[in-house]
């Protein structure tokens, strides 16, 4: 499947003598079926929060594509690897209140590409891009469930520091779990 919209970021990543072409592009409705198939992986679903149903239907995918493009102050991008849809990345700017100039950042990647440090490379490219594209942004933060060790490593390798450990903050499958918040300030990049 080819990238449907012009990428906002495009770069190559080499791992174990394989080159990956990575494009971040706006959401496209024709990717609903692939989104549905990827989201039906329980390992992905458990790491993205409770706003996503599991199992995931085609209608869920269509709804998500439609609503992602309309969330106020938010930008979501499809991650394409070698022209194949492989994940999502997004950011939401806080415009009001005490958290103004903070950017909430999230991502997920298809299991096929786990353990290749691809997401680390993507996040390392995107953090400077966010600060550059939003001149008044001061801080970028991301939240991670305690069991998602690899995602913690991604954030640490992308210069983010652990700022908060929230004990028993998440309710998942009948029990309470910890959550971590990582962040980076613009002047620490």
N, CA and C of each residue as an Amber inpcrd file, in Angstrom:
protein
   567
   0.8460000  -1.1700000   0.0000000   0.0000000   0.0000000   0.0000000
   0.8930000   1.2340000   0.0000000   0.6470000   2.1460000  -0.8820000
   1.4730000   3.3290000  -0.9910000   0.9940000   4.4260000  -0.0570000
   1.9150000   5.3070000   0.2890000   1.5650000   6.4540000   1.0940000
   0.5500000   7.2870000   0.3150000  -0.5710000   7.6110000   0.9440000
  -1.6710000   8.2760000   0.2450000  -1.5220000   9.7830000   0.1990000
  -0.9180000  10.3640000   1.1860000  -0.7570000  11.8050000   1.2720000
   0.7200000  12.1470000   1.3520000   1.0230000  13.3950000   1.0190000
   2.4150000  13.8380000   1.0570000   2.9450000  13.7560000   2.4860000
   4.0860000  13.0990000   2.6930000   4.6470000  12.9800000   4.0450000
   5.0740000  14.3330000   4.6140000   4.9280000  14.4670000   5.9290000
   5.4620000  15.6600000   6.5820000   6.9220000  15.4430000   6.9550000
   7.2980000  14.1900000   7.1650000   8.6850000  13.8100000   7.4230000
   8.9630000  12.5370000   6.6560000  10.1450000  12.4570000   6.0900000
  10.5400000  11.2800000   5.3300000  12.0350000  11.0680000   5.5440000
  12.4190000   9.8490000   5.9250000  13.8310000   9.5670000   6.1780000
  14.0740000   8.0670000   6.0770000  15.3500000   7.7050000   6.0110000
  15.7390000   6.2990000   5.9690000  16.3380000   5.8910000   7.3060000
  16.1950000   4.6150000   7.6060000  16.7700000   4.0410000   8.8180000
  17.3710000   2.6940000   8.4400000  18.6080000   2.4580000   8.8760000
  19.2860000   1.2000000   8.5640000  19.4600000   0.3890000   9.8380000
  19.0740000  -0.8890000   9.7700000  19.2030000  -1.8000000  10.9070000
  19.5030000  -3.1900000  10.3770000  20.5540000  -3.8270000  10.9020000
  20.9580000  -5.1730000  10.4700000  21.0350000  -5.2810000   8.9500000
  21.6990000  -4.3270000   8.3280000  21.9180000  -4.2890000   6.8800000
  20.6390000  -4.1860000   6.0570000  19.5560000  -3.7630000   6.6710000
  18.3210000  -3.5260000   5.9360000  17.9810000  -2.0510000   6.0430000
  17.5670000  -1.4650000   4.9340000  17.1930000  -0.0570000   4.9110000
  15.6740000   0.0520000   4.9220000  15.1730000   0.8760000   5.8330000
  13.7400000   1.1140000   5.9460000  13.4560000   2.5550000   5.5250000
  12.5610000   2.7390000   4.5740000  12.0950000   4.0710000   4.2160000
  10.9040000   4.3910000   5.1120000  11.0170000   5.4550000   5.8870000
   9.9780000   5.8250000   6.8460000   9.3560000   7.1460000   6.4220000
   8.0400000   7.1390000   6.3150000   7.2850000   8.3440000   5.9780000
   6.2080000   8.5530000   7.0260000   6.0810000   9.7870000   7.4900000
   4.9740000  10.1690000   8.3590000   4.0490000  11.0290000   7.5310000
   2.8170000  10.5690000   7.3830000   1.8640000  11.2490000   6.5070000
   0.5260000  11.3970000   7.2210000  -0.2980000  12.3340000   6.7740000
  -1.6370000  12.4640000   7.3580000  -2.4550000  11.1840000   7.1620000
  -3.4280000  11.0490000   8.0200000  -4.3300000   9.8960000   7.9970000
  -5.0540000   9.8080000   6.6500000  -5.2710000   8.5780000   6.2020000
  -6.0350000   8.3600000   4.9710000  -7.0720000   7.2720000   5.1920000
  -8.2920000   7.5340000   4.7680000  -9.4040000   6.6080000   5.0290000
  -9.2310000   5.2280000   4.4030000  -8.4230000   5.1030000   3.3780000
  -8.2700000   3.7900000   2.7300000  -7.4630000   2.8060000   3.5760000
  -6.8940000   3.2590000   4.6800000  -6.1150000   2.3690000   5.5410000
  -6.9420000   1.7160000   6.6520000  -8.2470000   1.8530000   6.6130000
  -9.1080000   1.3260000   7.6850000  -8.9560000  -0.1820000   7.8660000
  -8.8980000  -0.9360000   6.7830000  -8.8090000  -2.3980000   6.9120000
  -7.4950000  -2.8200000   7.5490000  -6.4120000  -2.1890000   7.1430000
  -5.1110000  -2.5220000   7.7440000  -5.0660000  -2.0960000   9.2060000
  -5.6270000  -0.9240000   9.5130000  -5.7080000  -0.4730000  10.8960000
  -6.4550000  -1.5030000  11.7330000  -7.5750000  -1.9950000  11.2240000
  -8.3550000  -3.0000000  11.9460000  -7.5290000  -4.2600000  12.2020000
  -6.8060000  -4.7300000  11.2080000  -6.0440000  -5.9720000  11.3910000
  -4.9010000  -5.7960000  12.3910000  -4.2270000  -4.6650000  12.3670000
  -3.1280000  -4.4200000  13.3000000  -3.6570000  -4.2370000  14.7190000
  -4.7590000  -3.4810000  14.8740000  -5.3090000  -3.2300000  16.2000000
  -5.8900000  -4.4770000  16.8440000  -6.1100000  -5.4970000  16.0930000
  -6.6170000  -6.7350000  16.6780000  -5.5080000  -7.5800000  17.2820000
  -4.3430000  -7.0080000  17.4540000  -3.2370000  -7.6280000  18.1760000
  -3.3480000  -7.1740000  19.6330000  -3.6100000  -8.0940000  20.5350000
  -3.8360000  -7.7430000  21.9450000  -2.6260000  -7.0500000  22.5670000
  -1.4130000  -7.4020000  22.1390000  -0.2120000  -6.7530000  22.6850000
  -0.1670000  -5.2710000  22.3290000  -0.6590000  -4.9130000  21.1580000
  -0.7260000  -3.4990000  20.7960000  -1.8610000  -2.8370000  21.5720000
  -3.0170000  -3.4720000  21.5710000  -4.1980000  -2.8920000  22.2080000
  -3.9700000  -2.5990000  23.6950000  -3.2670000  -3.4520000  24.4000000
  -3.1020000  -3.2420000  25.8420000  -2.1680000  -2.0820000  26.1760000
  -1.3920000  -1.6190000  25.2090000  -0.4320000  -0.5520000  25.4640000
  -0.9000000   0.8380000  25.0510000  -2.0900000   0.9440000  24.4930000
  -2.5150000   2.2470000  23.9890000  -3.6160000   2.9060000  24.7980000
  -4.0860000   2.2880000  25.8150000  -5.0880000   2.9190000  26.6640000
  -6.4830000   2.3760000  26.4250000  -7.4090000   2.9390000  27.1580000
  -8.7570000   2.3920000  27.1530000  -9.7080000   3.0600000  26.1780000
  -9.2180000   3.9540000  25.3440000 -10.0990000   4.5870000  24.3640000
 -10.2430000   3.7620000  23.1000000  -9.5630000   2.6320000  23.0260000
  -9.6140000   1.7800000  21.8520000 -10.2350000   0.4430000  22.2110000
 -11.2890000   0.0590000  21.5080000 -11.9260000  -1.2220000  21.8220000
 -11.0640000  -2.4050000  21.3720000 -11.2550000  -3.5020000  22.0350000
 -10.6180000  -4.7550000  21.6160000 -11.6370000  -5.8650000  21.8420000
 -11.9560000  -6.6760000  20.8560000 -11.4250000  -6.6530000  19.4860000
 -11.8740000  -5.4070000  18.7110000 -11.1660000  -5.1410000  17.6470000
 -11.3150000  -3.9240000  16.8600000 -12.0020000  -4.2490000  15.5420000
 -13.0950000  -3.5600000  15.2380000 -13.8550000  -3.8400000  14.0200000
 -13.4880000  -2.8570000  12.9060000 -13.9470000  -3.1620000  11.7020000
 -13.7520000  -2.2630000  10.5690000 -14.4340000  -0.9170000  10.8380000
 -15.6120000  -0.9610000  11.4560000 -16.3330000   0.2620000  11.7960000
 -15.5550000   1.0860000  12.8290000 -14.9160000   0.3900000  13.7850000
 -14.0700000   1.0930000  14.7590000 -12.9460000   1.8290000  14.0430000
 -12.3370000   1.1720000  13.0770000 -11.2240000   1.7710000  12.3290000
 -11.7060000   2.9830000  11.5380000 -12.8450000   2.8640000  10.8680000
 -13.3740000   3.9970000  10.1140000 -13.6830000   5.1740000  11.0370000
 -14.2960000   4.8750000  12.1800000 -14.6130000   5.9230000  13.1560000
 -13.3380000   6.6030000  13.6530000 -12.3130000   5.8040000  13.9710000
 -11.0580000   6.3490000  14.4870000 -10.4080000   7.2540000  13.4490000
 -10.3780000   6.8400000  12.2050000  -9.7740000   7.6600000  11.1500000
 -10.5220000   8.9860000  11.0280000 -11.8460000   8.9310000  11.0590000
 -12.6580000  10.1440000  10.9450000 -12.4430000  11.0770000  12.1310000
 -12.4240000  10.5390000  13.3420000 -12.3080000  11.3970000  14.5240000
 -10.8890000  11.8890000  14.7550000  -9.8710000  11.0850000  14.4240000
  -8.4910000  11.5340000  14.6220000  -8.2110000  12.8190000  13.8760000
  -8.7960000  12.9720000  12.7150000  -8.5130000  14.1630000  11.9200000
  -9.2360000  15.3950000  12.4540000 -10.1450000  15.2090000  13.4280000
 -10.9390000  16.3320000  13.9200000 -10.6560000  16.7110000  15.3750000
  -9.7390000  16.0500000  16.0400000  -9.4620000  16.3640000  17.4340000
  -8.8030000  17.7410000  17.5090000  -9.3760000  18.6220000  18.3060000
  -8.8830000  19.9870000  18.4010000  -7.4480000  20.0320000  18.9260000
  -6.6170000  20.8410000  18.2810000  -5.2130000  21.0570000  18.6660000
  -4.3750000  19.7830000  18.5870000  -4.7970000  18.8380000  17.7840000
  -4.1170000  17.5530000  17.7130000  -3.7180000  17.2510000  16.2780000
  -2.6020000  16.5780000  16.1310000  -2.1700000  16.1070000  14.8170000
  -1.7900000  14.6410000  14.9530000  -2.3280000  13.8230000  14.0760000
  -2.0360000  12.3950000  14.0530000  -1.4780000  12.0310000  12.6930000
  -0.4490000  11.2110000  12.6910000   0.1680000  10.7910000  11.4420000
   0.2420000   9.2750000  11.3640000   0.0150000   8.7790000  10.1860000
   0.2690000   7.3760000   9.8960000   1.7640000   7.2100000   9.7420000
   2.2820000   6.1050000  10.2390000   3.6810000   5.7450000  10.0100000
   3.6870000   4.7230000   8.8900000   4.3610000   5.0470000   7.8050000
   4.5330000   4.1200000   6.6980000   5.9790000   3.6630000   6.6920000
   6.1900000   2.3640000   6.6070000   7.5360000   1.8100000   6.4890000
   7.5810000   1.0540000   5.1790000   8.5010000   1.4680000   4.3140000
   8.5930000   0.9140000   2.9590000   7.2260000   0.9170000   2.2760000
   6.5200000   2.0500000   2.3850000   5.2040000   2.3000000   1.7750000
   4.0730000   1.4550000   2.3420000   4.2760000   0.8150000   3.4770000
   3.2470000  -0.0060000   4.1010000   2.8550000   0.6180000   5.4360000
   1.5680000   0.8130000   5.6530000   1.0960000   1.3920000   6.9030000
   1.5350000   0.5000000   8.0590000   2.1820000   1.1100000   9.0900000
   2.7600000   0.3080000  10.1640000   2.5380000   0.8710000  11.5590000
   1.8440000   1.9890000  11.6940000   1.6210000   2.5280000  13.0250000
   1.1260000   3.9520000  13.0000000   1.0480000   4.5480000  14.1790000
   0.5820000   5.9210000  14.3230000   1.4510000   6.6830000  15.3020000
   1.4190000   7.9770000  15.1080000   2.1400000   8.8890000  15.9710000
   1.2980000  10.1560000  16.0490000   1.2110000  10.7410000  17.2180000
   0.4130000  11.9510000  17.3300000   0.9110000  12.8660000  18.4160000
   0.4000000  14.0780000  18.3670000   0.7110000  15.0490000  19.4010000
  -0.4880000  15.9670000  19.5730000  -0.6860000  16.4120000  20.8000000
  -1.7720000  17.3260000  21.1020000  -1.2250000  18.4680000  21.9320000
  -1.4620000  19.6750000  21.4560000  -0.9710000  20.8670000  22.1340000
  -2.0100000  21.3460000  23.1350000  -1.5520000  21.7140000  24.3150000
  -2.4130000  22.2860000  25.3380000  -2.3850000  23.8030000  25.1750000
  -3.5220000  24.4000000  24.8790000  -3.5800000  25.8330000  24.6080000
  -4.0630000  26.6780000  25.7720000  -4.6510000  26.0520000  26.7710000
  -5.2240000  26.8360000  27.8480000  -4.7850000  26.2990000  29.1990000
  -5.0620000  27.0760000  30.2100000  -4.8040000  26.6360000  31.5650000
  -3.3280000  26.6210000  31.9240000  -3.0530000  25.9370000  32.9770000
  -1.6900000  25.9010000  33.5150000  -0.7240000  25.0580000  32.6960000
  -1.2610000  24.1850000  31.8630000  -0.3690000  23.3220000  31.0750000
  -0.1310000  23.8530000  29.6650000  -0.3970000  25.1460000  29.4590000
  -0.1650000  25.7410000  28.1500000   1.3030000  25.5460000  27.7400000
   1.5450000  25.3420000  26.4820000   2.8720000  25.1300000  25.8910000
   3.4170000  23.7190000  26.1370000   2.5800000  22.8260000  26.6470000
   2.9490000  21.4180000  26.7980000   2.3570000  20.6300000  25.6380000
   3.1070000  19.6610000  25.1590000   2.6760000  18.8280000  24.0460000
   2.5930000  17.3870000  24.5300000   1.4020000  16.8120000  24.4580000
   1.2300000  15.3910000  24.7730000   1.5420000  14.6020000  23.5050000
   2.4340000  13.6480000  23.6250000   2.9700000  12.9000000  22.4860000
   2.6810000  11.4180000  22.6880000   2.2390000  10.7310000  21.6400000
   1.9830000   9.2900000  21.7400000   2.3520000   8.6050000  20.4290000
   2.4860000   7.2950000  20.4840000   2.8440000   6.5170000  19.2980000
   2.5550000   5.0470000  19.5470000   2.4770000   4.2980000  18.4780000
   2.4670000   2.8370000  18.5400000   2.9340000   2.3180000  17.1880000
   3.4400000   1.1090000  17.1860000   4.0170000   0.5290000  15.9820000
   3.5960000  -0.9300000  15.8590000   3.3180000  -1.3440000  14.6410000
   2.9450000  -2.7170000  14.3320000   4.0110000  -3.6670000  14.8760000
   3.5850000  -4.7680000  15.4420000   4.4890000  -5.7170000  16.0950000
   5.5970000  -6.2260000  15.1670000   5.3250000  -6.3280000  13.9050000
   6.3210000  -6.7790000  12.9200000   7.6220000  -5.9820000  13.0110000
   7.5310000  -4.7170000  13.4420000   8.7060000  -3.8490000  13.4780000
   9.2600000  -3.6240000  14.8850000   8.7500000  -4.3290000  15.8700000
   9.2960000  -4.2160000  17.2140000  10.7130000  -4.8090000  17.2400000
  11.5150000  -4.3650000  18.1840000  12.8720000  -4.8680000  18.4560000
  13.8620000  -4.5470000  17.3420000  13.5700000  -3.5830000  16.5120000
  14.5130000  -3.1510000  15.4810000  14.9510000  -1.7100000  15.7010000
  14.5030000  -1.1000000  16.7840000  14.7970000   0.2870000  17.1540000
  14.2550000   1.2870000  16.1480000  13.2930000   0.8610000  15.3310000
  12.6940000   1.7720000  14.3520000  11.9500000   2.8970000  15.0520000
  11.1550000   2.5590000  16.0750000  10.3870000   3.5960000  16.7610000
  11.3150000   4.5790000  17.4550000  12.4220000   4.1090000  17.9890000
  13.4000000   5.0100000  18.5990000  13.8670000   6.0400000  17.5780000
  14.2140000   5.5610000  16.3980000  14.6900000   6.4620000  15.3510000
  13.5930000   7.4520000  14.9440000  12.3640000   6.9700000  14.8330000
  11.2550000   7.8560000  14.4770000  11.0780000   8.9420000  15.5390000
  11.0450000   8.5550000  16.8040000  10.8550000   9.5320000  17.8770000
  12.0200000  10.5230000  17.9070000  13.2390000  10.0630000  17.6700000
  14.3900000  10.9680000  17.6350000  14.2650000  11.9930000  16.5050000
  13.5980000  11.6360000  15.4320000  13.3690000  12.5810000  14.3340000
  12.2070000  13.5300000  14.6370000  11.1840000  13.0100000  15.3060000
   9.9510000  13.7650000  15.5110000  10.0610000  14.7970000  16.6360000
  10.7740000  14.4990000  17.7040000  10.8820000  15.4480000  18.8260000
  11.4180000  16.8060000  18.3400000  12.5480000  16.8610000  17.6380000
  13.0030000  18.1690000  17.1400000  12.0080000  18.8010000  16.1560000
  11.3520000  17.9690000  15.3420000  10.3670000  18.4820000  14.3900000
   9.2190000  19.1740000  15.1240000   8.7290000  18.5820000  16.1980000
   7.6240000  19.1900000  16.9600000   8.0540000  20.5430000  17.5220000
   9.2240000  20.5960000  18.1400000   9.6910000  21.8690000  18.6890000
   9.8690000  22.9220000  17.5890000  10.3630000  22.4900000  16.4300000
  10.5650000  23.4190000  15.3200000   9.2340000  23.9070000  14.7420000
   8.2690000  22.9940000  14.6100000   6.9930000  23.3610000  13.9800000
   6.0540000  24.1090000  14.9330000   6.3060000  24.0170000  16.2270000
   5.5070000  24.7380000  17.2320000   6.4520000  25.5990000  18.0730000
   6.7960000  26.7820000  17.5930000   7.8050000  27.6040000  18.2740000
   7.4980000  27.9110000  19.7390000   6.2210000  27.9580000  20.1220000
   5.9090000  28.2590000  21.5240000   5.8480000  27.0010000  22.3950000
   6.1020000  25.8330000  21.8150000   6.1330000  24.5980000  22.6140000
   7.3280000  24.6480000  23.5620000   7.0950000  24.2870000  24.8060000
   8.1600000  24.3150000  25.8140000   8.5320000  22.9210000  26.3050000
   7.5460000  22.0120000  26.3240000   7.7580000  20.6890000  26.9120000
   6.9430000  19.6650000  26.1350000   7.5530000  18.5160000  25.8770000
   6.8670000  17.3770000  25.2530000   6.8740000  16.2460000  26.2700000
   5.7270000  15.6100000  26.4480000   5.6640000  14.5000000  27.3900000
   4.9050000  13.3090000  26.7930000   5.2230000  12.1320000  27.3100000
   4.5760000  10.8850000  26.8890000   4.3600000  10.0220000  28.1210000
   3.3000000   9.2350000  28.0940000   2.9740000   8.3430000  29.2080000
   3.1160000   6.8960000  28.7860000   3.5910000   6.0730000  29.7260000
   3.8820000   4.6670000  29.4380000   3.3940000   3.8060000  30.5960000
   2.7700000   2.6820000  30.2730000   2.3820000   1.7280000  31.3120000
   3.6250000   1.0240000  31.8400000   3.6080000   0.5940000  33.0980000
   4.7910000   0.0250000  33.7510000   5.3450000  -1.1810000  33.0080000
   4.5100000  -1.9610000  32.3670000   4.9750000  -3.1950000  31.7200000
   5.6200000  -2.9550000  30.3510000   5.4880000  -1.7490000  29.8110000
   5.9880000  -1.4790000  28.4640000   7.4390000  -0.9940000  28.5280000
   8.3180000  -1.9220000  28.8530000   9.7380000  -1.6110000  29.0330000
  10.3670000  -1.0600000  27.7590000  10.0050000  -1.6100000  26.6120000
  10.6010000  -1.1650000  25.3480000  10.2120000   0.2720000  25.0250000
   8.9840000   0.6500000  25.3320000   8.5840000   2.0250000  25.0820000
   9.3360000   2.9890000  26.0040000   9.5840000   2.5730000  27.2360000
  10.3940000   3.4000000  28.1340000  11.7800000   3.6140000  27.5290000
  12.3480000   2.5540000  26.9700000  13.6820000   2.6650000  26.3530000
  13.6610000   3.5870000  25.1400000  12.5760000   3.5230000  24.3500000
  12.4380000   4.4170000  23.1950000  12.5120000   5.8630000  23.6680000
  11.7440000   6.2040000  24.6820000  11.7070000   7.5860000  25.1720000
  13.0420000   8.0200000  25.7570000  13.6900000   7.1300000  26.4960000
  14.9950000   7.4610000  27.0740000  16.0450000   7.6930000  25.9910000
  16.0060000   6.9050000  24.9240000  16.9690000   7.0800000  23.8330000
  16.6410000   8.3040000  22.9830000  15.4470000   8.8570000  23.1690000
  15.0450000  10.0830000  22.4700000  15.1340000  11.2810000  23.4140000
  16.0350000  11.2090000  24.3800000  16.4060000  12.3140000  25.2650000
  15.3620000  12.6550000  26.3160000  14.3080000  11.8810000  26.4220000
  13.2690000  12.1880000  27.4140000  13.6640000  11.6170000  28.7690000
  13.2830000  12.3180000  29.8140000  13.6200000  11.9280000  31.1910000
  12.3620000  11.5270000  31.9410000  12.5130000  10.5550000  32.8330000
  11.4080000  10.1490000  33.6910000  11.0960000  11.2900000  34.6560000
   9.8510000  11.7580000  34.6440000   9.4360000  12.8440000  35.5390000
   8.4450000  12.3900000  36.5820000   7.6710000  11.3610000  36.2860000
   6.6330000  10.9530000  37.2470000   6.4310000   9.4460000  37.1940000
   6.2100000   8.8780000  38.3650000   5.8360000   7.4750000  38.5110000
   4.5380000   7.4800000  39.3060000   3.4400000   7.2280000  38.6320000
   2.1290000   7.2570000  39.2700000   1.7420000   5.8470000  39.7110000
   1.7370000   5.6330000  40.9910000   1.4250000   4.3210000  41.5690000
  -0.0570000   3.9920000  41.3780000  -0.3150000   2.7860000  40.8930000
  -1.6800000   2.2550000  40.7470000  -2.6140000   3.2500000  40.0580000
  -2.1350000   3.8990000  39.0410000  -2.8570000   4.9450000  38.3230000
  -3.7960000   4.3820000  37.2550000  -3.4650000   3.2260000  36.7100000
  -4.2020000   2.6280000  35.5960000  -5.0170000   1.4390000  36.0950000
  -6.2530000   1.3440000  35.6520000  -7.1010000   0.1800000  35.9140000
  -7.1530000  -0.6180000  34.6210000  -6.6260000  -1.8420000  34.6350000
  -6.5960000  -2.6570000  33.4210000  -6.8590000  -4.1140000  33.7820000
  -7.8400000  -4.6910000  33.1390000  -8.2110000  -6.0960000  33.3070000
  -8.3320000  -6.5000000  34.7750000  -9.0470000  -5.6890000  35.5410000
  -9.3720000  -6.0420000  36.9100000  -8.3410000  -5.7300000  37.9690000
  -7.2790000  -5.0260000  37.6220000  -6.3000000  -4.6640000  38.6490000
  -5.6640000  -3.3090000  38.3310000  -5.0100000  -2.7520000  39.3500000
  -4.3790000  -1.4380000  39.2210000  -2.9090000  -1.5930000  38.8240000
  -2.4590000  -0.6360000  37.9960000  -1.0850000  -0.6870000  37.4790000
  -0.4690000   0.7040000  37.5120000   0.8490000   0.7460000  37.5470000
   1.5880000   2.0030000  37.5610000   1.7230000   2.5750000  36.1510000
   1.8920000   3.8990000  36.1170000   2.1340000   4.6080000  34.8660000
   3.3460000   5.5150000  35.0590000   4.1350000   5.6800000  33.9990000
   5.2940000   6.5570000  34.0160000   5.0770000   7.6960000  33.0250000
   5.5840000   8.8820000  33.3850000   5.5480000  10.0060000  32.4500000
   6.9710000  10.4630000  32.1760000   7.2980000  10.5170000  30.9040000
   8.5980000  10.9920000  30.4320000   8.3950000  12.3410000  29.7550000
   9.4110000  13.2030000  29.8220000   9.3000000  14.5180000  29.1970000
  10.6650000  15.0440000  28.7990000  10.6090000  16.0340000  27.9160000
  11.8060000  16.7600000  27.5240000  11.4360000  18.2140000  27.3640000
  12.3100000  19.0950000  27.8570000  12.1340000  20.5290000  27.6710000
  12.8660000  20.9520000  26.4130000  12.3380000  21.9550000  25.7580000
  12.9260000  22.4270000  24.4970000  14.4150000  22.7730000  24.6670000
  14.7570000  23.4150000  25.7650000  16.1640000  23.8280000  25.9360000
  17.0790000  22.6600000  26.3450000  16.5200000  21.4680000  26.5470000
  17.3360000  20.2830000  26.8570000  17.5920000  19.4110000  25.6340000
  17.0980000  19.8300000  24.5060000  17.2750000  19.0330000  23.2810000
  18.6850000  19.1810000  22.7510000
